[in-house]
Amino acid sequence: MHRPDGGPGGAVPHHVAIVMDGNGRWATRRFMPRLAGHRQGVESLRRCVRACVERGVRVLTVFAFSSENWNRPTEEVSGLMELLAGALVREVPRLRDDGVQLHFVGSREGLSVKVVEGLSQAERDTRHNQRLVLNVCFNYGGRWDIAQAAARLAEQGLPITEDGLHSAMGMSHVPDPDLLIRTGGEMRISNFLLWQIAYSELYFSDRLWPDFDEAALDEAINAFARRERRFGKTSEQIQSEQATEAGS
Ligand code: IPE
Ligand code: IPE
Ligand code: MG
């Protein structure tokens, strides 16, 4: 059985996942078009990647575009596609030089040939990097991921087991998230990593994503450090395991 990696008591989460929500509201409050909020969201992601590297986070997974976001006005959807295409050109060289290994998790269906090629190229260019794994979930849905994994196993005539599903899913290259953050004040998952967050610690921030800065990240990490992760065991068991670990 694959298990969440961090285990109890880790001060800095190994894997942080973020639902980057609130770009639209950030822009609307400033009487700007929603797309200006998404542009600011890219800036916020750049800052967050740097901050994660500095704090020793090893895997960062962000939700950038959901399977359901296609239902937004056409203008916003095409703006987001252009933003992705532009970010691939502008951001990837820097990420490559900073030691970031990029993965795009999600369906390639509905994306332009240019974008699909850009995604694959970015993954190839950064595949040897080791400092931080950055998973960008784009055209992604948790249900889609589980269903496509089951379909793949069935196609290959393999049994549908937990381990089998895990290895057929889009996040098989990383351990499960230790900490899941959602910005923007909503307390829901919105079809993000349904399978992988079974034992993630959840943290909800009222900050809108463009305003989620280093201090806000530190607050989330500090809250995480205060949690007791039990994975189904009792608190007494966890405490005696920690005492044994500390003594050895
Ligand atoms: C999240 O910000 C980014 C995407 C879903 C692409 P939103 O665009 O959902 O911002 P709000 O929730 O409307 O403020
Ligand atoms: C979740 O945000 C998706 C992303 C952040 C990419 P949404 O804004 O789409 O979620 P809902 O619609 O409020 O649940
Ligand atoms: Mg939203």
PDB file of C-alpha atoms and ligand atoms in Angstrom:
ATOM      1  CA  MET A   1       0.000   0.000   0.000  1.00  0.00           C
ATOM      2  CA  HIS A   2       1.272   3.424  -0.852  1.00  0.00           C
ATOM      3  CA  ARG A   3       0.976   5.838   2.047  1.00  0.00           C
ATOM      4  CA  PRO A   4       1.189   9.592   2.513  1.00  0.00           C
ATOM      5  CA  ASP A   5       4.853  10.306   2.754  1.00  0.00           C
ATOM      6  CA  GLY A   6       5.281  12.931   5.448  1.00  0.00           C
ATOM      7  CA  GLY A   7       4.218  10.952   8.478  1.00  0.00           C
ATOM      8  CA  PRO A   8       3.326  12.599  11.744  1.00  0.00           C
ATOM      9  CA  GLY A   9       5.372  15.391  13.222  1.00  0.00           C
ATOM     10  CA  GLY A  10       7.105  16.738  10.111  1.00  0.00           C
ATOM     11  CA  ALA A  11       7.555  20.505  10.512  1.00  0.00           C
ATOM     12  CA  VAL A  12       7.787  21.352   6.814  1.00  0.00           C
ATOM     13  CA  PRO A  13       5.381  19.463   4.563  1.00  0.00           C
ATOM     14  CA  HIS A  14       7.139  17.437   1.878  1.00  0.00           C
ATOM     15  CA  HIS A  15       4.261  17.954  -0.565  1.00  0.00           C
ATOM     16  CA  VAL A  16       2.007  21.031  -0.609  1.00  0.00           C
ATOM     17  CA  ALA A  17      -1.052  21.188  -2.872  1.00  0.00           C
ATOM     18  CA  ILE A  18      -2.918  24.444  -3.520  1.00  0.00           C
ATOM     19  CA  VAL A  19      -6.307  25.366  -4.967  1.00  0.00           C
ATOM     20  CA  MET A  20      -5.343  28.812  -6.231  1.00  0.00           C
ATOM     21  CA  ASP A  21      -8.761  30.442  -5.924  1.00  0.00           C
ATOM     22  CA  GLY A  22      -9.834  34.087  -5.863  1.00  0.00           C
ATOM     23  CA  ASN A  23      -8.221  35.642  -8.947  1.00  0.00           C
ATOM     24  CA  GLY A  24     -11.549  36.827 -10.352  1.00  0.00           C
ATOM     25  CA  ARG A  25     -12.629  38.513  -7.111  1.00  0.00           C
ATOM     26  CA  TRP A  26      -9.198  40.107  -6.724  1.00  0.00           C
ATOM     27  CA  ALA A  27      -9.645  41.791 -10.117  1.00  0.00           C
ATOM     28  CA  THR A  28     -13.337  42.652  -9.712  1.00  0.00           C
ATOM     29  CA  ARG A  29     -12.605  44.462  -6.451  1.00  0.00           C
ATOM     30  CA  ARG A  30     -10.189  46.645  -8.378  1.00  0.00           C
ATOM     31  CA  PHE A  31     -12.677  47.244 -11.218  1.00  0.00           C
ATOM     32  CA  MET A  32     -10.413  45.282 -13.521  1.00  0.00           C
ATOM     33  CA  PRO A  33     -11.297  42.447 -15.941  1.00  0.00           C
ATOM     34  CA  ARG A  34     -11.106  38.944 -14.426  1.00  0.00           C
ATOM     35  CA  LEU A  35      -8.183  38.108 -16.681  1.00  0.00           C
ATOM     36  CA  ALA A  36      -6.081  40.746 -14.919  1.00  0.00           C
ATOM     37  CA  GLY A  37      -6.642  38.687 -11.776  1.00  0.00           C
ATOM     38  CA  HIS A  38      -5.431  35.547 -13.511  1.00  0.00           C
ATOM     39  CA  ARG A  39      -2.340  37.411 -14.683  1.00  0.00           C
ATOM     40  CA  GLN A  40      -1.670  38.472 -11.109  1.00  0.00           C
ATOM     41  CA  GLY A  41      -2.248  34.839 -10.145  1.00  0.00           C
ATOM     42  CA  VAL A  42       0.747  33.829 -12.256  1.00  0.00           C
ATOM     43  CA  GLU A  43       2.879  36.346 -10.351  1.00  0.00           C
ATOM     44  CA  SER A  44       1.648  34.899  -7.086  1.00  0.00           C
ATOM     45  CA  LEU A  45       2.546  31.385  -8.251  1.00  0.00           C
ATOM     46  CA  ARG A  46       6.063  32.511  -9.152  1.00  0.00           C
ATOM     47  CA  ARG A  47       6.486  33.947  -5.636  1.00  0.00           C
ATOM     48  CA  CYS A  48       5.029  30.795  -4.075  1.00  0.00           C
ATOM     49  CA  VAL A  49       7.388  28.490  -6.000  1.00  0.00           C
ATOM     50  CA  ARG A  50      10.380  30.486  -4.770  1.00  0.00           C
ATOM     51  CA  ALA A  51       9.076  30.479  -1.198  1.00  0.00           C
ATOM     52  CA  CYS A  52       8.497  26.713  -1.284  1.00  0.00           C
ATOM     53  CA  VAL A  53      12.055  26.095  -2.483  1.00  0.00           C
ATOM     54  CA  GLU A  54      13.415  28.321   0.297  1.00  0.00           C
ATOM     55  CA  ARG A  55      11.400  26.483   2.953  1.00  0.00           C
ATOM     56  CA  GLY A  56      12.425  23.011   1.846  1.00  0.00           C
ATOM     57  CA  VAL A  57       9.094  21.905   0.357  1.00  0.00           C
ATOM     58  CA  ARG A  58       9.965  19.241  -2.249  1.00  0.00           C
ATOM     59  CA  VAL A  59       6.708  18.926  -4.188  1.00  0.00           C
ATOM     60  CA  LEU A  60       4.207  21.684  -5.024  1.00  0.00           C
ATOM     61  CA  THR A  61       0.969  20.831  -6.833  1.00  0.00           C
ATOM     62  CA  VAL A  62      -1.308  23.632  -7.997  1.00  0.00           C
ATOM     63  CA  PHE A  63      -4.803  23.649  -9.463  1.00  0.00           C
ATOM     64  CA  ALA A  64      -4.727  25.988 -12.447  1.00  0.00           C
ATOM     65  CA  PHE A  65      -7.747  24.978 -14.564  1.00  0.00           C
ATOM     66  CA  SER A  66     -10.425  22.460 -13.698  1.00  0.00           C
ATOM     67  CA  SER A  67     -12.432  20.168 -15.982  1.00  0.00           C
ATOM     68  CA  GLU A  68     -15.423  22.345 -15.028  1.00  0.00           C
ATOM     69  CA  ASN A  69     -13.723  25.673 -15.805  1.00  0.00           C
ATOM     70  CA  TRP A  70     -14.575  25.087 -19.499  1.00  0.00           C
ATOM     71  CA  ASN A  71     -18.078  26.206 -18.486  1.00  0.00           C
ATOM     72  CA  ARG A  72     -16.887  29.785 -17.929  1.00  0.00           C
ATOM     73  CA  PRO A  73     -17.505  32.512 -20.521  1.00  0.00           C
ATOM     74  CA  THR A  74     -15.617  31.766 -23.765  1.00  0.00           C
ATOM     75  CA  GLU A  75     -13.596  34.947 -23.416  1.00  0.00           C
ATOM     76  CA  GLU A  76     -12.268  33.937 -19.996  1.00  0.00           C
ATOM     77  CA  VAL A  77     -11.470  30.380 -21.145  1.00  0.00           C
ATOM     78  CA  SER A  78      -9.544  31.580 -24.189  1.00  0.00           C
ATOM     79  CA  GLY A  79      -7.782  34.182 -22.041  1.00  0.00           C
ATOM     80  CA  LEU A  80      -6.669  31.434 -19.649  1.00  0.00           C
ATOM     81  CA  MET A  81      -5.403  29.314 -22.551  1.00  0.00           C
ATOM     82  CA  GLU A  82      -3.381  32.258 -23.840  1.00  0.00           C
ATOM     83  CA  LEU A  83      -2.064  32.906 -20.368  1.00  0.00           C
ATOM     84  CA  LEU A  84      -0.840  29.307 -20.170  1.00  0.00           C
ATOM     85  CA  ALA A  85       0.782  29.514 -23.612  1.00  0.00           C
ATOM     86  CA  GLY A  86       2.500  32.785 -22.638  1.00  0.00           C
ATOM     87  CA  ALA A  87       3.609  31.438 -19.253  1.00  0.00           C
ATOM     88  CA  LEU A  88       5.184  28.426 -20.962  1.00  0.00           C
ATOM     89  CA  VAL A  89       7.365  30.728 -23.031  1.00  0.00           C
ATOM     90  CA  ARG A  90       8.160  33.235 -20.267  1.00  0.00           C
ATOM     91  CA  GLU A  91       8.406  31.116 -17.126  1.00  0.00           C
ATOM     92  CA  VAL A  92       9.837  27.763 -18.192  1.00  0.00           C
ATOM     93  CA  PRO A  93      13.437  28.888 -18.884  1.00  0.00           C
ATOM     94  CA  ARG A  94      13.636  30.426 -15.409  1.00  0.00           C
ATOM     95  CA  LEU A  95      12.074  27.390 -13.749  1.00  0.00           C
ATOM     96  CA  ARG A  96      14.510  25.149 -15.601  1.00  0.00           C
ATOM     97  CA  ASP A  97      17.461  27.203 -14.358  1.00  0.00           C
ATOM     98  CA  ASP A  98      16.077  27.204 -10.815  1.00  0.00           C
ATOM     99  CA  GLY A  99      16.047  23.402 -10.621  1.00  0.00           C
ATOM    100  CA  VAL A 100      12.273  22.951 -10.910  1.00  0.00           C
ATOM    101  CA  GLN A 101      10.955  19.741 -12.472  1.00  0.00           C
ATOM    102  CA  LEU A 102       7.653  20.508 -14.210  1.00  0.00           C
ATOM    103  CA  HIS A 103       4.715  18.167 -14.737  1.00  0.00           C
ATOM    104  CA  PHE A 104       1.375  19.021 -16.295  1.00  0.00           C
ATOM    105  CA  VAL A 105      -1.296  16.792 -14.875  1.00  0.00           C
ATOM    106  CA  GLY A 106      -4.654  16.567 -16.626  1.00  0.00           C
ATOM    107  CA  SER A 107      -6.334  15.741 -19.893  1.00  0.00           C
ATOM    108  CA  ARG A 108      -4.729  17.051 -23.082  1.00  0.00           C
ATOM    109  CA  GLU A 109      -8.140  16.920 -24.775  1.00  0.00           C
ATOM    110  CA  GLY A 110      -9.466  20.308 -25.876  1.00  0.00           C
ATOM    111  CA  LEU A 111      -6.042  21.976 -25.716  1.00  0.00           C
ATOM    112  CA  SER A 112      -4.454  23.417 -28.848  1.00  0.00           C
ATOM    113  CA  VAL A 113      -1.617  21.534 -30.555  1.00  0.00           C
ATOM    114  CA  LYS A 114       0.694  24.423 -29.722  1.00  0.00           C
ATOM    115  CA  VAL A 115      -0.117  24.261 -26.009  1.00  0.00           C
ATOM    116  CA  VAL A 116       0.161  20.448 -25.896  1.00  0.00           C
ATOM    117  CA  GLU A 117       3.589  20.626 -27.551  1.00  0.00           C
ATOM    118  CA  GLY A 118       4.629  23.377 -25.141  1.00  0.00           C
ATOM    119  CA  LEU A 119       3.616  21.279 -22.135  1.00  0.00           C
ATOM    120  CA  SER A 120       5.574  18.241 -23.337  1.00  0.00           C
ATOM    121  CA  GLN A 121       8.600  20.362 -24.214  1.00  0.00           C
ATOM    122  CA  ALA A 122       8.587  21.980 -20.753  1.00  0.00           C
ATOM    123  CA  GLU A 123       8.412  18.546 -19.112  1.00  0.00           C
ATOM    124  CA  ARG A 124      11.294  17.274 -21.243  1.00  0.00           C
ATOM    125  CA  ASP A 125      13.434  20.365 -20.600  1.00  0.00           C
ATOM    126  CA  THR A 126      13.107  20.112 -16.820  1.00  0.00           C
ATOM    127  CA  ARG A 127      12.986  16.352 -16.236  1.00  0.00           C
ATOM    128  CA  HIS A 128      16.442  16.092 -14.651  1.00  0.00           C
ATOM    129  CA  ASN A 129      15.815  18.863 -12.117  1.00  0.00           C
ATOM    130  CA  GLN A 130      15.674  17.850  -8.467  1.00  0.00           C
ATOM    131  CA  ARG A 131      15.119  20.914  -6.298  1.00  0.00           C
ATOM    132  CA  LEU A 132      11.323  21.089  -6.499  1.00  0.00           C
ATOM    133  CA  VAL A 133       8.731  19.070  -8.386  1.00  0.00           C
ATOM    134  CA  LEU A 134       6.005  21.435  -9.618  1.00  0.00           C
ATOM    135  CA  ASN A 135       2.801  19.763 -10.766  1.00  0.00           C
ATOM    136  CA  VAL A 136       0.465  22.088 -12.624  1.00  0.00           C
ATOM    137  CA  CYS A 137      -3.016  20.569 -12.763  1.00  0.00           C
ATOM    138  CA  PHE A 138      -4.530  21.959 -15.927  1.00  0.00           C
ATOM    139  CA  ASN A 139      -7.703  20.625 -17.525  1.00  0.00           C
ATOM    140  CA  TYR A 140      -7.731  18.389 -14.487  1.00  0.00           C
ATOM    141  CA  GLY A 141     -10.483  16.844 -12.409  1.00  0.00           C
ATOM    142  CA  GLY A 142     -10.143  14.344  -9.581  1.00  0.00           C
ATOM    143  CA  ARG A 143     -12.960  12.249 -11.029  1.00  0.00           C
ATOM    144  CA  TRP A 144     -11.413  12.335 -14.482  1.00  0.00           C
ATOM    145  CA  ASP A 145      -8.132  11.088 -13.010  1.00  0.00           C
ATOM    146  CA  ILE A 146      -9.713   8.138 -11.185  1.00  0.00           C
ATOM    147  CA  ALA A 147     -11.856   7.203 -14.197  1.00  0.00           C
ATOM    148  CA  GLN A 148      -9.003   7.392 -16.724  1.00  0.00           C
ATOM    149  CA  ALA A 149      -6.798   5.292 -14.433  1.00  0.00           C
ATOM    150  CA  ALA A 150      -9.495   2.621 -14.074  1.00  0.00           C
ATOM    151  CA  ALA A 151     -10.052   2.625 -17.835  1.00  0.00           C
ATOM    152  CA  ARG A 152      -6.325   2.165 -18.459  1.00  0.00           C
ATOM    153  CA  LEU A 153      -6.107  -0.778 -16.052  1.00  0.00           C
ATOM    154  CA  ALA A 154      -9.177  -2.386 -17.618  1.00  0.00           C
ATOM    155  CA  GLU A 155      -7.741  -1.904 -21.116  1.00  0.00           C
ATOM    156  CA  GLN A 156      -4.570  -3.711 -20.065  1.00  0.00           C
ATOM    157  CA  GLY A 157      -6.556  -6.455 -18.348  1.00  0.00           C
ATOM    158  CA  LEU A 158      -5.041  -5.520 -14.956  1.00  0.00           C
ATOM    159  CA  PRO A 159      -6.943  -5.851 -11.653  1.00  0.00           C
ATOM    160  CA  ILE A 160      -8.364  -2.624 -10.231  1.00  0.00           C
ATOM    161  CA  THR A 161      -6.491  -2.371  -6.927  1.00  0.00           C
ATOM    162  CA  GLU A 162      -5.438   0.645  -4.860  1.00  0.00           C
ATOM    163  CA  ASP A 163      -1.816   0.272  -5.941  1.00  0.00           C
ATOM    164  CA  GLY A 164      -2.837  -0.256  -9.557  1.00  0.00           C
ATOM    165  CA  LEU A 165      -5.001   2.867  -9.593  1.00  0.00           C
ATOM    166  CA  HIS A 166      -2.283   4.891  -7.878  1.00  0.00           C
ATOM    167  CA  SER A 167       0.259   4.002 -10.539  1.00  0.00           C
ATOM    168  CA  ALA A 168      -2.160   4.730 -13.401  1.00  0.00           C
ATOM    169  CA  MET A 169      -3.101   8.160 -12.054  1.00  0.00           C
ATOM    170  CA  GLY A 170      -1.560  11.490 -12.989  1.00  0.00           C
ATOM    171  CA  MET A 171       0.233  11.935  -9.669  1.00  0.00           C
ATOM    172  CA  SER A 172       1.962   8.541  -9.503  1.00  0.00           C
ATOM    173  CA  HIS A 173       5.414  10.174  -9.602  1.00  0.00           C
ATOM    174  CA  VAL A 174       5.010  11.872  -6.201  1.00  0.00           C
ATOM    175  CA  PRO A 175       3.860  10.898  -2.701  1.00  0.00           C
ATOM    176  CA  ASP A 176       0.416  12.152  -1.620  1.00  0.00           C
ATOM    177  CA  PRO A 177       0.094  15.789  -0.470  1.00  0.00           C
ATOM    178  CA  ASP A 178       0.805  16.395   3.214  1.00  0.00           C
ATOM    179  CA  LEU A 179      -0.876  19.790   3.212  1.00  0.00           C
ATOM    180  CA  LEU A 180      -3.715  20.994   1.001  1.00  0.00           C
ATOM    181  CA  ILE A 181      -4.297  24.753   0.971  1.00  0.00           C
ATOM    182  CA  ARG A 182      -7.290  26.470  -0.587  1.00  0.00           C
ATOM    183  CA  THR A 183      -7.202  30.242  -0.880  1.00  0.00           C
ATOM    184  CA  GLY A 184     -10.191  32.490  -1.578  1.00  0.00           C
ATOM    185  CA  GLY A 185     -12.325  31.526   1.404  1.00  0.00           C
ATOM    186  CA  GLU A 186     -14.383  28.661  -0.047  1.00  0.00           C
ATOM    187  CA  MET A 187     -14.395  25.464   1.981  1.00  0.00           C
ATOM    188  CA  ARG A 188     -14.670  22.920  -0.769  1.00  0.00           C
ATOM    189  CA  ILE A 189     -12.461  20.699  -2.901  1.00  0.00           C
ATOM    190  CA  SER A 190     -14.016  21.496  -6.321  1.00  0.00           C
ATOM    191  CA  ASN A 191     -12.910  18.192  -7.870  1.00  0.00           C
ATOM    192  CA  PHE A 192      -9.194  18.651  -7.098  1.00  0.00           C
ATOM    193  CA  LEU A 193      -7.090  15.657  -5.972  1.00  0.00           C
ATOM    194  CA  LEU A 194      -9.900  13.441  -4.673  1.00  0.00           C
ATOM    195  CA  TRP A 195      -7.883  10.239  -4.376  1.00  0.00           C
ATOM    196  CA  GLN A 196      -4.601  11.676  -3.183  1.00  0.00           C
ATOM    197  CA  ILE A 197      -5.905  13.846  -0.321  1.00  0.00           C
ATOM    198  CA  ALA A 198      -7.234  10.928   1.743  1.00  0.00           C
ATOM    199  CA  TYR A 199      -4.866  11.879   4.600  1.00  0.00           C
ATOM    200  CA  SER A 200      -3.784  15.404   3.681  1.00  0.00           C
ATOM    201  CA  GLU A 201      -4.140  18.132   6.281  1.00  0.00           C
ATOM    202  CA  LEU A 202      -6.626  20.732   4.991  1.00  0.00           C
ATOM    203  CA  TYR A 203      -6.039  24.449   5.399  1.00  0.00           C
ATOM    204  CA  PHE A 204      -8.398  27.164   4.188  1.00  0.00           C
ATOM    205  CA  SER A 205      -7.267  30.757   3.807  1.00  0.00           C
ATOM    206  CA  ASP A 206      -9.501  33.785   3.262  1.00  0.00           C
ATOM    207  CA  ARG A 207      -6.755  35.469   1.254  1.00  0.00           C
ATOM    208  CA  LEU A 208      -7.414  35.709  -2.468  1.00  0.00           C
ATOM    209  CA  TRP A 209      -4.741  33.865  -4.458  1.00  0.00           C
ATOM    210  CA  PRO A 210      -2.969  36.988  -5.802  1.00  0.00           C
ATOM    211  CA  ASP A 211      -2.608  38.166  -2.165  1.00  0.00           C
ATOM    212  CA  PHE A 212      -1.278  34.843  -0.868  1.00  0.00           C
ATOM    213  CA  ASP A 213       2.287  35.852   0.018  1.00  0.00           C
ATOM    214  CA  GLU A 214       5.212  34.324   1.940  1.00  0.00           C
ATOM    215  CA  ALA A 215       3.712  35.256   5.317  1.00  0.00           C
ATOM    216  CA  ALA A 216       0.436  33.551   4.395  1.00  0.00           C
ATOM    217  CA  LEU A 217       2.346  30.437   3.305  1.00  0.00           C
ATOM    218  CA  ASP A 218       4.244  30.439   6.593  1.00  0.00           C
ATOM    219  CA  GLU A 219       0.958  30.618   8.489  1.00  0.00           C
ATOM    220  CA  ALA A 220      -0.268  27.550   6.627  1.00  0.00           C
ATOM    221  CA  ILE A 221       2.993  25.667   7.251  1.00  0.00           C
ATOM    222  CA  ASN A 222       2.922  26.614  10.943  1.00  0.00           C
ATOM    223  CA  ALA A 223      -0.672  25.406  11.240  1.00  0.00           C
ATOM    224  CA  PHE A 224       0.423  22.151   9.587  1.00  0.00           C
ATOM    225  CA  ALA A 225       3.290  21.723  12.052  1.00  0.00           C
ATOM    226  CA  ARG A 226       0.823  21.923  14.949  1.00  0.00           C
ATOM    227  CA  ARG A 227      -1.424  19.154  13.611  1.00  0.00           C
ATOM    228  CA  GLU A 228      -1.199  15.597  14.833  1.00  0.00           C
ATOM    229  CA  ARG A 229      -1.438  13.189  11.901  1.00  0.00           C
ATOM    230  CA  ARG A 230      -2.749   9.903  13.158  1.00  0.00           C
ATOM    231  CA  PHE A 231      -3.498   7.894   9.997  1.00  0.00           C
ATOM    232  CA  GLY A 232      -6.178   5.984  11.873  1.00  0.00           C
ATOM    233  CA  LYS A 233      -4.079   5.255  14.969  1.00  0.00           C
ATOM    234  CA  THR A 234      -4.615   6.679  18.467  1.00  0.00           C
ATOM    235  CA  SER A 235      -2.908   9.768  19.792  1.00  0.00           C
ATOM    236  CA  GLU A 236      -1.107   7.618  22.414  1.00  0.00           C
ATOM    237  CA  GLN A 237       0.348   5.378  19.706  1.00  0.00           C
ATOM    238  CA  ILE A 238       1.597   8.375  17.744  1.00  0.00           C
ATOM    239  CA  GLN A 239       3.202   9.921  20.815  1.00  0.00           C
ATOM    240  CA  SER A 240       5.011   6.739  21.823  1.00  0.00           C
ATOM    241  CA  GLU A 241       6.229   6.252  18.227  1.00  0.00           C
ATOM    242  CA  GLN A 242       7.597   9.793  18.266  1.00  0.00           C
ATOM    243  CA  ALA A 243       9.325   9.195  21.605  1.00  0.00           C
ATOM    244  CA  THR A 244      10.955   6.034  20.220  1.00  0.00           C
ATOM    245  CA  GLU A 245      12.065   7.894  17.092  1.00  0.00           C
ATOM    246  CA  ALA A 246      13.524  10.728  19.166  1.00  0.00           C
ATOM    247  CA  GLY A 247      15.386   8.226  21.343  1.00  0.00           C
ATOM    248  CA  SER A 248      16.918   6.265  18.468  1.00  0.00           C
TER     249      SER A 248
HETATM  250  C1  IPE B   1      -9.114  30.681  -9.635  1.00  0.00           C
HETATM  251  O1  IPE B   1      -9.640  31.948  -9.503  1.00  0.00           O
HETATM  252  C2  IPE B   1      -8.466  30.465 -10.974  1.00  0.00           C
HETATM  253  C3  IPE B   1      -9.233  29.604 -11.896  1.00  0.00           C
HETATM  254  C4  IPE B   1     -10.302  28.915 -11.571  1.00  0.00           C
HETATM  255  C5  IPE B   1      -8.758  29.525 -13.251  1.00  0.00           C
HETATM  256  P1  IPE B   1     -11.145  32.255  -9.905  1.00  0.00           P
HETATM  257  O2  IPE B   1     -11.174  32.716 -11.320  1.00  0.00           O
HETATM  258  O3  IPE B   1     -12.035  31.105  -9.622  1.00  0.00           O
HETATM  259  O4  IPE B   1     -11.485  33.463  -8.938  1.00  0.00           O
HETATM  260  P2  IPE B   1     -12.853  33.735  -8.199  1.00  0.00           P
HETATM  261  O5  IPE B   1     -13.158  32.522  -7.371  1.00  0.00           O
HETATM  262  O6  IPE B   1     -13.887  33.956  -9.252  1.00  0.00           O
HETATM  263  O7  IPE B   1     -12.579  34.940  -7.375  1.00  0.00           O
HETATM  264  C1  IPE B   2     -11.256  25.660  -8.437  1.00  0.00           C
HETATM  265  O1  IPE B   2     -11.774  26.942  -8.380  1.00  0.00           O
HETATM  266  C2  IPE B   2     -10.419  25.488  -9.665  1.00  0.00           C
HETATM  267  C3  IPE B   2      -9.160  26.220  -9.685  1.00  0.00           C
HETATM  268  C4  IPE B   2      -8.661  26.942  -8.733  1.00  0.00           C
HETATM  269  C5  IPE B   2      -8.401  26.049 -10.895  1.00  0.00           C
HETATM  270  P1  IPE B   2     -13.217  27.310  -8.921  1.00  0.00           P
HETATM  271  O2  IPE B   2     -13.376  28.760  -8.741  1.00  0.00           O
HETATM  272  O3  IPE B   2     -13.406  26.778 -10.296  1.00  0.00           O
HETATM  273  O4  IPE B   2     -14.155  26.484  -7.925  1.00  0.00           O
HETATM  274  P2  IPE B   2     -15.710  26.680  -7.590  1.00  0.00           P
HETATM  275  O5  IPE B   2     -16.443  26.787  -8.899  1.00  0.00           O
HETATM  276  O6  IPE B   2     -15.845  27.930  -6.800  1.00  0.00           O
HETATM  277  O7  IPE B   2     -16.076  25.477  -6.799  1.00  0.00           O
HETATM  278 MG    MG B   3     -13.117  30.568  -7.986  1.00  0.00          MG
END
